mmCIF file of C-alpha atoms in Angstrom:
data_model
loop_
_atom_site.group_PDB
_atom_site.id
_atom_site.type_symbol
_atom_site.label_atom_id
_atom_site.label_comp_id
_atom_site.label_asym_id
_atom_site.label_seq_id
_atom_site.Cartn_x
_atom_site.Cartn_y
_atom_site.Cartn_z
ATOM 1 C CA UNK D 25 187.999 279.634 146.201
ATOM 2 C CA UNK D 26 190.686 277.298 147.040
ATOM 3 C CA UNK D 27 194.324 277.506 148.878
ATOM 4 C CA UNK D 28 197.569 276.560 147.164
ATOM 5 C CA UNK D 29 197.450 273.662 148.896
ATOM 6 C CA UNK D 30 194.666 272.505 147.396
ATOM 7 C CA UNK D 31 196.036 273.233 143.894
ATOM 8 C CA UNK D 32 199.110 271.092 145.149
ATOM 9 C CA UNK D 33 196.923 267.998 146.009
ATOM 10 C CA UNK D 34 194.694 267.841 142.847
ATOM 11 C CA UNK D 35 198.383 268.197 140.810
ATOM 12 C CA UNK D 36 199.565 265.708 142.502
ATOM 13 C CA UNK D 37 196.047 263.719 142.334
ATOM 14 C CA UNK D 38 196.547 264.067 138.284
ATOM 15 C CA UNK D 39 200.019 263.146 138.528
ATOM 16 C CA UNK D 40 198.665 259.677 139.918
ATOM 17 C CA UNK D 41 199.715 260.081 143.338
ATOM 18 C CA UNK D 42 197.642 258.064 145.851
ATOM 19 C CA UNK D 43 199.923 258.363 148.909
ATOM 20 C CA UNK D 44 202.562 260.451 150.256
ATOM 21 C CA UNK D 45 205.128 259.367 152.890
ATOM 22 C CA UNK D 46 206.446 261.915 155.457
ATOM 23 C CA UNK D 47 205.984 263.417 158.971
ATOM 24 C CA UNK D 48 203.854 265.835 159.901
ATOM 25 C CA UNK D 49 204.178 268.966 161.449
ATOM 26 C CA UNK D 50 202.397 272.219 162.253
ATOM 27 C CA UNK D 51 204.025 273.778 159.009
ATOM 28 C CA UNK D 52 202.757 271.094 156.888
ATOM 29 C CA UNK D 53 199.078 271.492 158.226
ATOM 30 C CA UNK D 54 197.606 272.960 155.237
ATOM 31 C CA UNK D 55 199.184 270.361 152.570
ATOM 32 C CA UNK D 56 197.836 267.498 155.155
ATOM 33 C CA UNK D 57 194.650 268.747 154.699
ATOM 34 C CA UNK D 58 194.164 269.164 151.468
ATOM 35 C CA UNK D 59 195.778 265.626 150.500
ATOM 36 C CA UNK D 60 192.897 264.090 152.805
ATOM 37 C CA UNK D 61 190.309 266.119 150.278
ATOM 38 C CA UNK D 62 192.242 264.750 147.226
ATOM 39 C CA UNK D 63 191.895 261.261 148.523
ATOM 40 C CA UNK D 64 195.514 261.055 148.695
ATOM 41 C CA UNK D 65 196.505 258.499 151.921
ATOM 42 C CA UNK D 66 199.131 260.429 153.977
ATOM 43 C CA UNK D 67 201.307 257.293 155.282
ATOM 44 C CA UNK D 68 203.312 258.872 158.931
ATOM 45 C CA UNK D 69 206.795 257.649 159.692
ATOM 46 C CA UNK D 70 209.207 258.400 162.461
ATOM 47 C CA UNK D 71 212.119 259.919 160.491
ATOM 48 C CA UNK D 72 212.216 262.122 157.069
ATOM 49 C CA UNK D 73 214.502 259.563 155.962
ATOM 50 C CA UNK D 74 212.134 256.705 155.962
ATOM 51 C CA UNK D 75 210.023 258.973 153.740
ATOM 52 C CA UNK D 76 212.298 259.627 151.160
ATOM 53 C CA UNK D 77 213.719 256.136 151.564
ATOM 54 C CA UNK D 78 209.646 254.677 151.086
ATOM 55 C CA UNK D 79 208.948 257.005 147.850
ATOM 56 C CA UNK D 80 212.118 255.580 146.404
ATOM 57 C CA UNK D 81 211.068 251.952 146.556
ATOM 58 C CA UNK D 82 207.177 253.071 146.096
ATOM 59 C CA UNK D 83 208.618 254.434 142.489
ATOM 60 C CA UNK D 84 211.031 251.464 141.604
ATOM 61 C CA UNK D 85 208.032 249.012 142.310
ATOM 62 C CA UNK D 86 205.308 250.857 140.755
ATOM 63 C CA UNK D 87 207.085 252.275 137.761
ATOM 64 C CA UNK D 88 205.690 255.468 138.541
ATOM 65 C CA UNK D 89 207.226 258.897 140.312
ATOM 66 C CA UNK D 90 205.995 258.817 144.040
ATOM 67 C CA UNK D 91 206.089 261.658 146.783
ATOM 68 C CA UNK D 92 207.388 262.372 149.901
ATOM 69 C CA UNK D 93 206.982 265.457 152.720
ATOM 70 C CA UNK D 94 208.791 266.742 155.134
ATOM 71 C CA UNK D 95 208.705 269.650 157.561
ATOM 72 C CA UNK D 96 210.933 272.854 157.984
ATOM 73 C CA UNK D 97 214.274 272.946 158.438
ATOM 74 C CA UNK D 98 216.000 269.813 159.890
ATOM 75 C CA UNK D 99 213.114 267.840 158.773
ATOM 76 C CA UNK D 100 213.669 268.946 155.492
ATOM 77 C CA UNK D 101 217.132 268.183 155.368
ATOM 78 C CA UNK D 102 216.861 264.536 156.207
ATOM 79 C CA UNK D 103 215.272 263.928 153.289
ATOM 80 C CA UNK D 104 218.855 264.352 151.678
ATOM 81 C CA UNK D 105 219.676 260.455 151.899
ATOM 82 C CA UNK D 106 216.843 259.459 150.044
ATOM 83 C CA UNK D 107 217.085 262.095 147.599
ATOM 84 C CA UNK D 108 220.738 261.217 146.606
ATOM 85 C CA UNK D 109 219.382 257.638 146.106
ATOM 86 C CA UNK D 110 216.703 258.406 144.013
ATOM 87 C CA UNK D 111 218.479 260.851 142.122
ATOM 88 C CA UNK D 112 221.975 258.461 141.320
ATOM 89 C CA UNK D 113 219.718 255.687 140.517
ATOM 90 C CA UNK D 114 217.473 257.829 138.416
ATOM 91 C CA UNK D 115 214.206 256.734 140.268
ATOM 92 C CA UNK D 116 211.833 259.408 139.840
ATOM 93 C CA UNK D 117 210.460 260.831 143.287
ATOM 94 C CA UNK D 118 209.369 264.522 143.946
ATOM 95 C CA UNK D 119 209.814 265.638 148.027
ATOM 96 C CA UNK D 120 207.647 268.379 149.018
ATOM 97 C CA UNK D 121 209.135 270.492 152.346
ATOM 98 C CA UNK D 122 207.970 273.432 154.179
ATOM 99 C CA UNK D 123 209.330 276.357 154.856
ATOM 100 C CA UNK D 124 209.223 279.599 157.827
ATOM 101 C CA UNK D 125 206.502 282.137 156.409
ATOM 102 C CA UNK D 126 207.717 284.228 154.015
ATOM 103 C CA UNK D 127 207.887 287.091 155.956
ATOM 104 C CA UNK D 128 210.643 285.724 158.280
ATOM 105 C CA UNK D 129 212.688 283.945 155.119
ATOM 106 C CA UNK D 130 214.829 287.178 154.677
ATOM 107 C CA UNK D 131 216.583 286.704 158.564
ATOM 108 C CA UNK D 132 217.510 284.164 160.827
ATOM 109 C CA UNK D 133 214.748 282.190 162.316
ATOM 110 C CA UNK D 134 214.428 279.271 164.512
ATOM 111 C CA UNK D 135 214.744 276.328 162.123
ATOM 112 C CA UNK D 136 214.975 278.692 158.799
ATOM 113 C CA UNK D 137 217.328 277.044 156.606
ATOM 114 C CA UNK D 138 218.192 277.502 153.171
ATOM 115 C CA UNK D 139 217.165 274.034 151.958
ATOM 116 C CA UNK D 140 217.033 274.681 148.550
ATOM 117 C CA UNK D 141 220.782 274.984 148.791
ATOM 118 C CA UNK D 142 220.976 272.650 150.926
ATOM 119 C CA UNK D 143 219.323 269.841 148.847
ATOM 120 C CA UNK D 144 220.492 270.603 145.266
ATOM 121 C CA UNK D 145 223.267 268.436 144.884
ATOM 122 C CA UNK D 146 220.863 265.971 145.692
ATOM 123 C CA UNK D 147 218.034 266.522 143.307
ATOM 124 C CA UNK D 148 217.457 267.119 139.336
ATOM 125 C CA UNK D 149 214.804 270.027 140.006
ATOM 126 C CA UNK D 150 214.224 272.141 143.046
ATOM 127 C CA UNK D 151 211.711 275.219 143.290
ATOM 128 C CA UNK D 152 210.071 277.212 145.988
ATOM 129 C CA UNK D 153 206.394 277.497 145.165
ATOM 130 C CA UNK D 154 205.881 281.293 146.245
ATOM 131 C CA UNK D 155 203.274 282.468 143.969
ATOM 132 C CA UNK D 156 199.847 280.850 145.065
ATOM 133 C CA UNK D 157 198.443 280.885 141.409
ATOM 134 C CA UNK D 158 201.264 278.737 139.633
ATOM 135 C CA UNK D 159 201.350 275.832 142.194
ATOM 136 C CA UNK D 160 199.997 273.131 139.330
ATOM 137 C CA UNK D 161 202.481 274.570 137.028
ATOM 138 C CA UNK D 162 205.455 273.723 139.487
ATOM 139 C CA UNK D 163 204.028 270.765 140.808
ATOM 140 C CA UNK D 164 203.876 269.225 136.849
ATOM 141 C CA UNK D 165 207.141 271.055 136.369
ATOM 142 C CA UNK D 166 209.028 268.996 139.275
ATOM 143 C CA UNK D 167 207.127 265.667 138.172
ATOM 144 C CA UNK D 168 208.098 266.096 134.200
ATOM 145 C CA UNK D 169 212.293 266.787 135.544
ATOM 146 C CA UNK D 170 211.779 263.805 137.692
ATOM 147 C CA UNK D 171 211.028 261.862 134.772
ATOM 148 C CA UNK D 172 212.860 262.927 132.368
ATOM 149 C CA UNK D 173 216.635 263.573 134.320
ATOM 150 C CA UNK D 174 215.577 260.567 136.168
ATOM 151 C CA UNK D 175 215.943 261.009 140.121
ATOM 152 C CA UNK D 176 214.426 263.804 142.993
ATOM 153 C CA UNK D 177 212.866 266.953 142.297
ATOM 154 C CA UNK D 178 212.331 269.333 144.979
ATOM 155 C CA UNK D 179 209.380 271.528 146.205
ATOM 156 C CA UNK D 180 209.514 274.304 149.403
ATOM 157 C CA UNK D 181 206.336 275.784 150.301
ATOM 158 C CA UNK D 182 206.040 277.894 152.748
ATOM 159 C CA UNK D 183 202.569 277.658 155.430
ATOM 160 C CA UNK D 184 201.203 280.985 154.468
ATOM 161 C CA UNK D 185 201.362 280.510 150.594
ATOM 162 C CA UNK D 186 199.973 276.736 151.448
ATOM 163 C CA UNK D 187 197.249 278.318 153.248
ATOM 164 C CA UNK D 188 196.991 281.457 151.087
ATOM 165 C CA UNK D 189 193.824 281.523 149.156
ATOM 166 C CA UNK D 190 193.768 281.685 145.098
ATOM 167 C CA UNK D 191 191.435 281.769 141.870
ATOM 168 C CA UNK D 192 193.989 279.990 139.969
ATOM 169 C CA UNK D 193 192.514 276.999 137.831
#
């Protein structure tokens, strides 16, 4: 058996990816992990920003979509620069965030923001991968409108689906 997060690593390990930009935090825990088992290098910066900024020219040298991560809430929502960028250039990135649990999405909790809103205007795709057993489908989802609008696509993932185990294949 293996978590979502797991499923999210090997997608993004057969979507090429060998590193993701981004800073950690405890949210994120379960996605760090499982990129380390995928061989994927996590590469830490000091600000969201820099992330986005650093999949952005990753993807305009390589030719190839590249990945940033980001935390919950603010975190998530200074990955907005970069996102812009990538998506009025049309350089295809996808930015994974977290999110609260699910069970505290529906009220106000510290650092719950709607990010999805937030971030649209700023991306070509943007889902929230709730349903453990279709995280490669949304992962190759965000990577195919990346490509093909040309600019950011968007994934929120909550810690307990990360974490939650699944079957899927």
């Amino acid at each position: 058996m293996s978590t979502t997060a797991d499923h999210v690593a090997r997608a993004l390990r057969s979507e090429g990816i060998e590193r993701v930009y981004g800073l950690p935090g405890e949210q994120t825990d379960a996605l760090l992990l499982a990129l380390e088992a995928a061989s994927i290098r996590f590469i830490a910066v000091r600000h969201e920003q820099a992330a986005a900024m650093m999949a952005v020219g990753d993807a305009r040298i390589s030719g190839k979509p590249a990945v940033c991560l980001a935390t919950v809430g603010p975190g998530a929502l200074n990955l907005a620069t970069g996102l812009a960028t990538a998506t009025l250039d049309g350089v295809p990135i996808v930015a994974i965030s977290a999110q609260v649990d699910t069970s505290r999405q529906h009220r106000i909790y510290h650092q719950r923001i709607d990010t999805l809103g937030a971030l649209a205007p700023t991306c070509v795709f943007s889902a929230a991968l709730r349903v453990p057993e279709t995280a490669t489908e949304v992962v190759r989802l965000a990577f195919a409108e990346a490509v093909r609008k040309g600019g950011a696509a968007h994934i929120e993932v909550a810690p307990d689906v990360a974490g939650a185990d699944t079957s899927a294949s």
